[in-house]
Amino acid sequence: MKRQFGPTNAMYPQPIILISTISKEGKDNIMTAAWTTNAGRDNSSIAISIGGDKLSFRNILQTKDFVINIPGTDLLGQSDFCGQNPGEEIDKFSLTGLTPLESVLIRSKMVKECPINIECRLKETFKVDSANLIIGQAVKVHIDEKILEEGLIDFNRFKPMVYAQKTYFSLGEELGKRGLSQK
Ligand SMILES: Cc1cc2nc3c(=O)[nH]c(=O)nc-3n(C[C@H](O)[C@H](O)[C@H](O)COP(=O)(O)O)c2cc1C
């Protein structure tokens, strides 16, 4: 027997990312987001959803770029902070102790402590209800050598966080490789 619900957040897991942006005056900002996914076919397009008229969205419209930083579980507190506090009046880099690092191709800075940083240029935006679906074009991906094994990310060493129903989770062990049903 299944119970029926209206629209509810049953999508799990949703990876937690830190979106770093910069205003046209040069003030850096970080926001936490969980509503994000790969889009398109070749890993170059990434979709994020930013609600309302948040500073991060306005920054993206101004500079036409942003960085997707993927934190590990060690950055839980900082990630929560960046999602609980609007950046209008505060400097989230200095308040969290996170370090802004110059990007290679875009103006928005990377978050140094995150092992993965994806420099994105703004491709398109779509209004979805009161949120903005933003498609970024990944132009440069930085991955810490410490989490790489033969050119692939070793998710036993890098532990991203996931989020659903106002709760943070870590991920479990590997279950198998894609295609296992074909054998
Ligand atoms: C775990 C977590 C996930 C979040 N995911 C999103 C999201 O996907 N989209 C969004 O617009 N806000 C999301 N938020 C809320 C924003 O991070 C929050 O409104 C933040 O203060 C916006 O920052 P800004 O005002 O500096 O741009 C999330 C917050 C948390 C704690």
PDB file of C-alpha atoms and ligand atoms in Angstrom:
ATOM      1  CA  MET A   1       0.000   0.000   0.000  1.00  0.00           C
ATOM      2  CA  LYS A   2       1.415   3.395  -0.963  1.00  0.00           C
ATOM      3  CA  ARG A   3       0.323   6.661   0.591  1.00  0.00           C
ATOM      4  CA  GLN A   4      -0.300   9.512  -1.814  1.00  0.00           C
ATOM      5  CA  PHE A   5       1.068  13.024  -1.383  1.00  0.00           C
ATOM      6  CA  GLY A   6       0.865  16.289  -3.241  1.00  0.00           C
ATOM      7  CA  PRO A   7       4.173  17.700  -4.521  1.00  0.00           C
ATOM      8  CA  THR A   8       6.821  16.866  -1.936  1.00  0.00           C
ATOM      9  CA  ASN A   9      10.596  16.660  -1.954  1.00  0.00           C
ATOM     10  CA  ALA A  10      11.109  12.945  -2.502  1.00  0.00           C
ATOM     11  CA  MET A  11      14.191  13.318  -4.713  1.00  0.00           C
ATOM     12  CA  TYR A  12      17.129  11.809  -2.861  1.00  0.00           C
ATOM     13  CA  PRO A  13      20.034  12.228  -2.973  1.00  0.00           C
ATOM     14  CA  GLN A  14      20.600  15.788  -4.020  1.00  0.00           C
ATOM     15  CA  PRO A  15      24.276  16.748  -3.895  1.00  0.00           C
ATOM     16  CA  ILE A  16      25.196  19.787  -1.885  1.00  0.00           C
ATOM     17  CA  ILE A  17      27.202  22.334  -3.807  1.00  0.00           C
ATOM     18  CA  LEU A  18      28.584  25.742  -2.955  1.00  0.00           C
ATOM     19  CA  ILE A  19      27.951  28.296  -5.687  1.00  0.00           C
ATOM     20  CA  SER A  20      30.511  31.084  -5.612  1.00  0.00           C
ATOM     21  CA  THR A  21      29.832  34.313  -7.436  1.00  0.00           C
ATOM     22  CA  ILE A  22      31.143  37.869  -7.593  1.00  0.00           C
ATOM     23  CA  SER A  23      29.247  41.139  -7.961  1.00  0.00           C
ATOM     24  CA  LYS A  24      30.173  43.651 -10.639  1.00  0.00           C
ATOM     25  CA  GLU A  25      31.769  45.732  -7.859  1.00  0.00           C
ATOM     26  CA  GLY A  26      33.978  42.759  -6.956  1.00  0.00           C
ATOM     27  CA  LYS A  27      32.377  41.402  -3.747  1.00  0.00           C
ATOM     28  CA  ASP A  28      32.654  37.612  -3.494  1.00  0.00           C
ATOM     29  CA  ASN A  29      29.762  35.492  -2.248  1.00  0.00           C
ATOM     30  CA  ILE A  30      28.932  31.840  -1.592  1.00  0.00           C
ATOM     31  CA  MET A  31      25.533  30.153  -1.414  1.00  0.00           C
ATOM     32  CA  THR A  32      24.649  26.537  -0.758  1.00  0.00           C
ATOM     33  CA  ALA A  33      22.415  24.711  -3.222  1.00  0.00           C
ATOM     34  CA  ALA A  34      21.021  21.221  -3.467  1.00  0.00           C
ATOM     35  CA  TRP A  35      18.798  21.578  -6.505  1.00  0.00           C
ATOM     36  CA  THR A  36      21.293  20.830  -9.235  1.00  0.00           C
ATOM     37  CA  THR A  37      21.989  18.263 -11.928  1.00  0.00           C
ATOM     38  CA  ASN A  38      23.999  17.501 -15.041  1.00  0.00           C
ATOM     39  CA  ALA A  39      22.113  18.587 -18.145  1.00  0.00           C
ATOM     40  CA  GLY A  40      22.880  17.970 -21.781  1.00  0.00           C
ATOM     41  CA  ARG A  41      24.951  15.060 -22.999  1.00  0.00           C
ATOM     42  CA  ASP A  42      28.672  15.719 -22.663  1.00  0.00           C
ATOM     43  CA  ASN A  43      29.048  16.868 -19.038  1.00  0.00           C
ATOM     44  CA  SER A  44      29.491  20.445 -20.165  1.00  0.00           C
ATOM     45  CA  SER A  45      26.067  21.759 -19.130  1.00  0.00           C
ATOM     46  CA  ILE A  46      25.018  21.884 -15.501  1.00  0.00           C
ATOM     47  CA  ALA A  47      21.652  23.070 -14.184  1.00  0.00           C
ATOM     48  CA  ILE A  48      21.179  24.812 -10.853  1.00  0.00           C
ATOM     49  CA  SER A  49      18.029  26.295  -9.389  1.00  0.00           C
ATOM     50  CA  ILE A  50      18.146  29.534  -7.427  1.00  0.00           C
ATOM     51  CA  GLY A  51      14.955  30.807  -5.885  1.00  0.00           C
ATOM     52  CA  GLY A  52      13.614  34.340  -5.908  1.00  0.00           C
ATOM     53  CA  ASP A  53      15.856  37.344  -6.198  1.00  0.00           C
ATOM     54  CA  LYS A  54      18.842  36.070  -4.227  1.00  0.00           C
ATOM     55  CA  LEU A  55      22.153  37.913  -4.334  1.00  0.00           C
ATOM     56  CA  SER A  56      23.823  34.904  -5.970  1.00  0.00           C
ATOM     57  CA  PHE A  57      21.355  34.992  -8.860  1.00  0.00           C
ATOM     58  CA  ARG A  58      21.817  38.734  -9.341  1.00  0.00           C
ATOM     59  CA  ASN A  59      25.607  38.264  -9.335  1.00  0.00           C
ATOM     60  CA  ILE A  60      25.322  35.569 -12.005  1.00  0.00           C
ATOM     61  CA  LEU A  61      23.211  37.845 -14.190  1.00  0.00           C
ATOM     62  CA  GLN A  62      25.746  40.659 -13.769  1.00  0.00           C
ATOM     63  CA  THR A  63      28.988  38.798 -14.422  1.00  0.00           C
ATOM     64  CA  LYS A  64      27.585  35.896 -16.474  1.00  0.00           C
ATOM     65  CA  ASP A  65      29.634  33.327 -14.570  1.00  0.00           C
ATOM     66  CA  PHE A  66      29.793  31.271 -11.376  1.00  0.00           C
ATOM     67  CA  VAL A  67      31.729  28.392  -9.830  1.00  0.00           C
ATOM     68  CA  ILE A  68      30.196  25.122  -8.661  1.00  0.00           C
ATOM     69  CA  ASN A  69      32.300  23.932  -5.722  1.00  0.00           C
ATOM     70  CA  ILE A  70      31.646  20.484  -4.293  1.00  0.00           C
ATOM     71  CA  PRO A  71      32.361  20.262  -0.567  1.00  0.00           C
ATOM     72  CA  GLY A  72      33.224  17.103   1.330  1.00  0.00           C
ATOM     73  CA  THR A  73      31.597  16.131   4.627  1.00  0.00           C
ATOM     74  CA  ASP A  74      34.367  18.025   6.463  1.00  0.00           C
ATOM     75  CA  LEU A  75      32.758  21.276   5.245  1.00  0.00           C
ATOM     76  CA  LEU A  76      29.290  20.533   6.675  1.00  0.00           C
ATOM     77  CA  GLY A  77      29.246  23.512   9.065  1.00  0.00           C
ATOM     78  CA  GLN A  78      30.473  25.999   6.480  1.00  0.00           C
ATOM     79  CA  SER A  79      28.020  24.646   3.903  1.00  0.00           C
ATOM     80  CA  ASP A  80      25.121  25.023   6.315  1.00  0.00           C
ATOM     81  CA  PHE A  81      26.194  28.579   7.140  1.00  0.00           C
ATOM     82  CA  CYS A  82      26.321  29.617   3.480  1.00  0.00           C
ATOM     83  CA  GLY A  83      22.783  28.301   3.056  1.00  0.00           C
ATOM     84  CA  GLN A  84      21.341  29.905   6.163  1.00  0.00           C
ATOM     85  CA  ASN A  85      22.625  33.455   5.724  1.00  0.00           C
ATOM     86  CA  PRO A  86      21.919  35.818   2.822  1.00  0.00           C
ATOM     87  CA  GLY A  87      25.134  37.378   1.560  1.00  0.00           C
ATOM     88  CA  GLU A  88      23.816  40.919   1.168  1.00  0.00           C
ATOM     89  CA  GLU A  89      25.247  42.306   4.410  1.00  0.00           C
ATOM     90  CA  ILE A  90      28.011  39.826   5.202  1.00  0.00           C
ATOM     91  CA  ASP A  91      31.219  38.341   3.803  1.00  0.00           C
ATOM     92  CA  LYS A  92      30.644  34.577   3.855  1.00  0.00           C
ATOM     93  CA  PHE A  93      34.243  33.794   2.862  1.00  0.00           C
ATOM     94  CA  SER A  94      35.700  35.532   5.911  1.00  0.00           C
ATOM     95  CA  LEU A  95      32.931  34.398   8.300  1.00  0.00           C
ATOM     96  CA  THR A  96      33.382  30.722   7.363  1.00  0.00           C
ATOM     97  CA  GLY A  97      37.158  30.876   6.962  1.00  0.00           C
ATOM     98  CA  LEU A  98      36.818  29.557   3.407  1.00  0.00           C
ATOM     99  CA  THR A  99      39.451  30.817   0.969  1.00  0.00           C
ATOM    100  CA  PRO A 100      38.686  32.544  -2.333  1.00  0.00           C
ATOM    101  CA  LEU A 101      40.965  31.359  -5.107  1.00  0.00           C
ATOM    102  CA  GLU A 102      41.304  33.020  -8.532  1.00  0.00           C
ATOM    103  CA  SER A 103      39.644  31.032 -11.310  1.00  0.00           C
ATOM    104  CA  VAL A 104      41.466  30.421 -14.571  1.00  0.00           C
ATOM    105  CA  LEU A 105      38.844  31.526 -17.094  1.00  0.00           C
ATOM    106  CA  ILE A 106      36.143  33.454 -15.224  1.00  0.00           C
ATOM    107  CA  ARG A 107      35.791  36.260 -12.655  1.00  0.00           C
ATOM    108  CA  SER A 108      33.973  34.369  -9.885  1.00  0.00           C
ATOM    109  CA  LYS A 109      36.457  32.844  -7.441  1.00  0.00           C
ATOM    110  CA  MET A 110      36.725  29.192  -6.465  1.00  0.00           C
ATOM    111  CA  VAL A 111      36.404  27.886  -2.890  1.00  0.00           C
ATOM    112  CA  LYS A 112      39.878  26.509  -2.237  1.00  0.00           C
ATOM    113  CA  GLU A 113      38.829  23.987   0.447  1.00  0.00           C
ATOM    114  CA  CYS A 114      36.423  22.171  -1.913  1.00  0.00           C
ATOM    115  CA  PRO A 115      38.250  19.340  -3.746  1.00  0.00           C
ATOM    116  CA  ILE A 116      36.228  19.919  -6.920  1.00  0.00           C
ATOM    117  CA  ASN A 117      35.604  23.291  -8.568  1.00  0.00           C
ATOM    118  CA  ILE A 118      33.789  23.764 -11.858  1.00  0.00           C
ATOM    119  CA  GLU A 119      34.155  27.125 -13.557  1.00  0.00           C
ATOM    120  CA  CYS A 120      30.916  27.875 -15.413  1.00  0.00           C
ATOM    121  CA  ARG A 121      29.817  30.541 -17.847  1.00  0.00           C
ATOM    122  CA  LEU A 122      26.130  31.439 -17.864  1.00  0.00           C
ATOM    123  CA  LYS A 123      24.401  29.820 -20.807  1.00  0.00           C
ATOM    124  CA  GLU A 124      20.673  30.267 -20.242  1.00  0.00           C
ATOM    125  CA  THR A 125      18.116  30.996 -17.546  1.00  0.00           C
ATOM    126  CA  PHE A 126      14.501  29.898 -17.328  1.00  0.00           C
ATOM    127  CA  LYS A 127      11.863  31.051 -14.883  1.00  0.00           C
ATOM    128  CA  VAL A 128      10.256  28.079 -13.126  1.00  0.00           C
ATOM    129  CA  ASP A 129       7.535  29.262 -10.754  1.00  0.00           C
ATOM    130  CA  SER A 130       9.349  31.636  -8.384  1.00  0.00           C
ATOM    131  CA  ALA A 131      12.768  30.072  -9.020  1.00  0.00           C
ATOM    132  CA  ASN A 132      15.357  30.493 -11.737  1.00  0.00           C
ATOM    133  CA  LEU A 133      16.694  27.445 -13.536  1.00  0.00           C
ATOM    134  CA  ILE A 134      20.210  28.375 -14.577  1.00  0.00           C
ATOM    135  CA  ILE A 135      22.208  26.448 -17.143  1.00  0.00           C
ATOM    136  CA  GLY A 136      25.941  26.850 -16.808  1.00  0.00           C
ATOM    137  CA  GLN A 137      28.540  25.870 -19.364  1.00  0.00           C
ATOM    138  CA  ALA A 138      31.446  24.179 -17.605  1.00  0.00           C
ATOM    139  CA  VAL A 139      34.639  25.665 -19.019  1.00  0.00           C
ATOM    140  CA  LYS A 140      37.263  24.361 -16.585  1.00  0.00           C
ATOM    141  CA  VAL A 141      37.132  21.641 -13.937  1.00  0.00           C
ATOM    142  CA  HIS A 142      39.651  21.482 -11.072  1.00  0.00           C
ATOM    143  CA  ILE A 143      40.002  18.230  -9.118  1.00  0.00           C
ATOM    144  CA  ASP A 144      42.354  17.787  -6.168  1.00  0.00           C
ATOM    145  CA  GLU A 145      44.948  15.116  -6.912  1.00  0.00           C
ATOM    146  CA  LYS A 146      44.345  13.692  -3.423  1.00  0.00           C
ATOM    147  CA  ILE A 147      40.960  12.325  -4.516  1.00  0.00           C
ATOM    148  CA  LEU A 148      42.049  11.071  -7.945  1.00  0.00           C
ATOM    149  CA  GLU A 149      42.823   7.440  -8.746  1.00  0.00           C
ATOM    150  CA  GLU A 150      43.960   6.735 -12.294  1.00  0.00           C
ATOM    151  CA  GLY A 151      42.229   9.847 -13.580  1.00  0.00           C
ATOM    152  CA  LEU A 152      38.880   9.138 -11.908  1.00  0.00           C
ATOM    153  CA  ILE A 153      37.424  10.566  -8.717  1.00  0.00           C
ATOM    154  CA  ASP A 154      37.764   8.059  -5.898  1.00  0.00           C
ATOM    155  CA  PHE A 155      34.524   8.422  -3.938  1.00  0.00           C
ATOM    156  CA  ASN A 156      35.937   6.333  -1.114  1.00  0.00           C
ATOM    157  CA  ARG A 157      38.328   9.206  -0.468  1.00  0.00           C
ATOM    158  CA  PHE A 158      36.117  12.129  -1.470  1.00  0.00           C
ATOM    159  CA  LYS A 159      32.848  12.085   0.418  1.00  0.00           C
ATOM    160  CA  PRO A 160      30.318  14.566  -0.954  1.00  0.00           C
ATOM    161  CA  MET A 161      27.221  15.384   1.070  1.00  0.00           C
ATOM    162  CA  VAL A 162      23.640  14.916   0.033  1.00  0.00           C
ATOM    163  CA  TYR A 163      20.463  16.517   1.278  1.00  0.00           C
ATOM    164  CA  ALA A 164      16.733  15.867   1.474  1.00  0.00           C
ATOM    165  CA  GLN A 165      13.867  16.734   3.791  1.00  0.00           C
ATOM    166  CA  LYS A 166      15.971  19.374   5.583  1.00  0.00           C
ATOM    167  CA  THR A 167      18.548  16.752   6.554  1.00  0.00           C
ATOM    168  CA  TYR A 168      22.190  16.182   5.561  1.00  0.00           C
ATOM    169  CA  PHE A 169      23.457  12.704   4.736  1.00  0.00           C
ATOM    170  CA  SER A 170      26.720  11.141   3.644  1.00  0.00           C
ATOM    171  CA  LEU A 171      26.799   8.474   0.933  1.00  0.00           C
ATOM    172  CA  GLY A 172      27.282   4.756   1.413  1.00  0.00           C
ATOM    173  CA  GLU A 173      29.534   2.253  -0.258  1.00  0.00           C
ATOM    174  CA  GLU A 174      29.812   1.477  -3.974  1.00  0.00           C
ATOM    175  CA  LEU A 175      27.190  -1.008  -5.204  1.00  0.00           C
ATOM    176  CA  GLY A 176      28.629  -1.901  -8.597  1.00  0.00           C
ATOM    177  CA  LYS A 177      29.509  -0.544 -12.005  1.00  0.00           C
ATOM    178  CA  ARG A 178      27.020   0.606 -14.637  1.00  0.00           C
ATOM    179  CA  GLY A 179      26.233  -2.262 -16.981  1.00  0.00           C
ATOM    180  CA  LEU A 180      26.272  -4.911 -14.265  1.00  0.00           C
ATOM    181  CA  SER A 181      22.858  -6.157 -15.468  1.00  0.00           C
ATOM    182  CA  GLN A 182      24.317  -7.005 -18.881  1.00  0.00           C
ATOM    183  CA  LYS A 183      26.677  -9.695 -17.626  1.00  0.00           C
TER     184      LYS A 183
HETATM  185  C1  LIG B   1      21.389  22.443   2.296  1.00  0.00           C
HETATM  186  C2  LIG B   1      20.828  23.650   1.618  1.00  0.00           C
HETATM  187  C3  LIG B   1      20.458  23.584   0.289  1.00  0.00           C
HETATM  188  C4  LIG B   1      19.942  24.708  -0.373  1.00  0.00           C
HETATM  189  N1  LIG B   1      19.596  24.602  -1.688  1.00  0.00           N
HETATM  190  C5  LIG B   1      19.149  25.699  -2.343  1.00  0.00           C
HETATM  191  C6  LIG B   1      18.861  25.627  -3.747  1.00  0.00           C
HETATM  192  O1  LIG B   1      19.042  24.603  -4.410  1.00  0.00           O
HETATM  193  N2  LIG B   1      18.389  26.766  -4.340  1.00  0.00           N
HETATM  194  C7  LIG B   1      18.196  27.931  -3.642  1.00  0.00           C
HETATM  195  O2  LIG B   1      17.772  28.923  -4.237  1.00  0.00           O
HETATM  196  N3  LIG B   1      18.498  28.034  -2.330  1.00  0.00           N
HETATM  197  C8  LIG B   1      18.978  26.942  -1.669  1.00  0.00           C
HETATM  198  N4  LIG B   1      19.303  27.052  -0.348  1.00  0.00           N
HETATM  199  C9  LIG B   1      19.131  28.344   0.349  1.00  0.00           C
HETATM  200  C10 LIG B   1      20.243  29.362  -0.029  1.00  0.00           C
HETATM  201  O3  LIG B   1      21.523  28.791   0.135  1.00  0.00           O
HETATM  202  C11 LIG B   1      20.090  30.597   0.868  1.00  0.00           C
HETATM  203  O4  LIG B   1      18.895  31.253   0.534  1.00  0.00           O
HETATM  204  C12 LIG B   1      21.284  31.545   0.814  1.00  0.00           C
HETATM  205  O5  LIG B   1      21.212  32.404   1.906  1.00  0.00           O
HETATM  206  C13 LIG B   1      21.335  32.355  -0.459  1.00  0.00           C
HETATM  207  O6  LIG B   1      22.540  33.093  -0.443  1.00  0.00           O
HETATM  208  P1  LIG B   1      22.692  34.568  -1.036  1.00  0.00           P
HETATM  209  O7  LIG B   1      21.561  35.387  -0.500  1.00  0.00           O
HETATM  210  O8  LIG B   1      24.017  34.989  -0.480  1.00  0.00           O
HETATM  211  O9  LIG B   1      22.680  34.455  -2.516  1.00  0.00           O
HETATM  212  C14 LIG B   1      19.805  25.920   0.333  1.00  0.00           C
HETATM  213  C15 LIG B   1      20.195  26.004   1.674  1.00  0.00           C
HETATM  214  C16 LIG B   1      20.696  24.877   2.316  1.00  0.00           C
HETATM  215  C17 LIG B   1      21.119  24.982   3.762  1.00  0.00           C
END
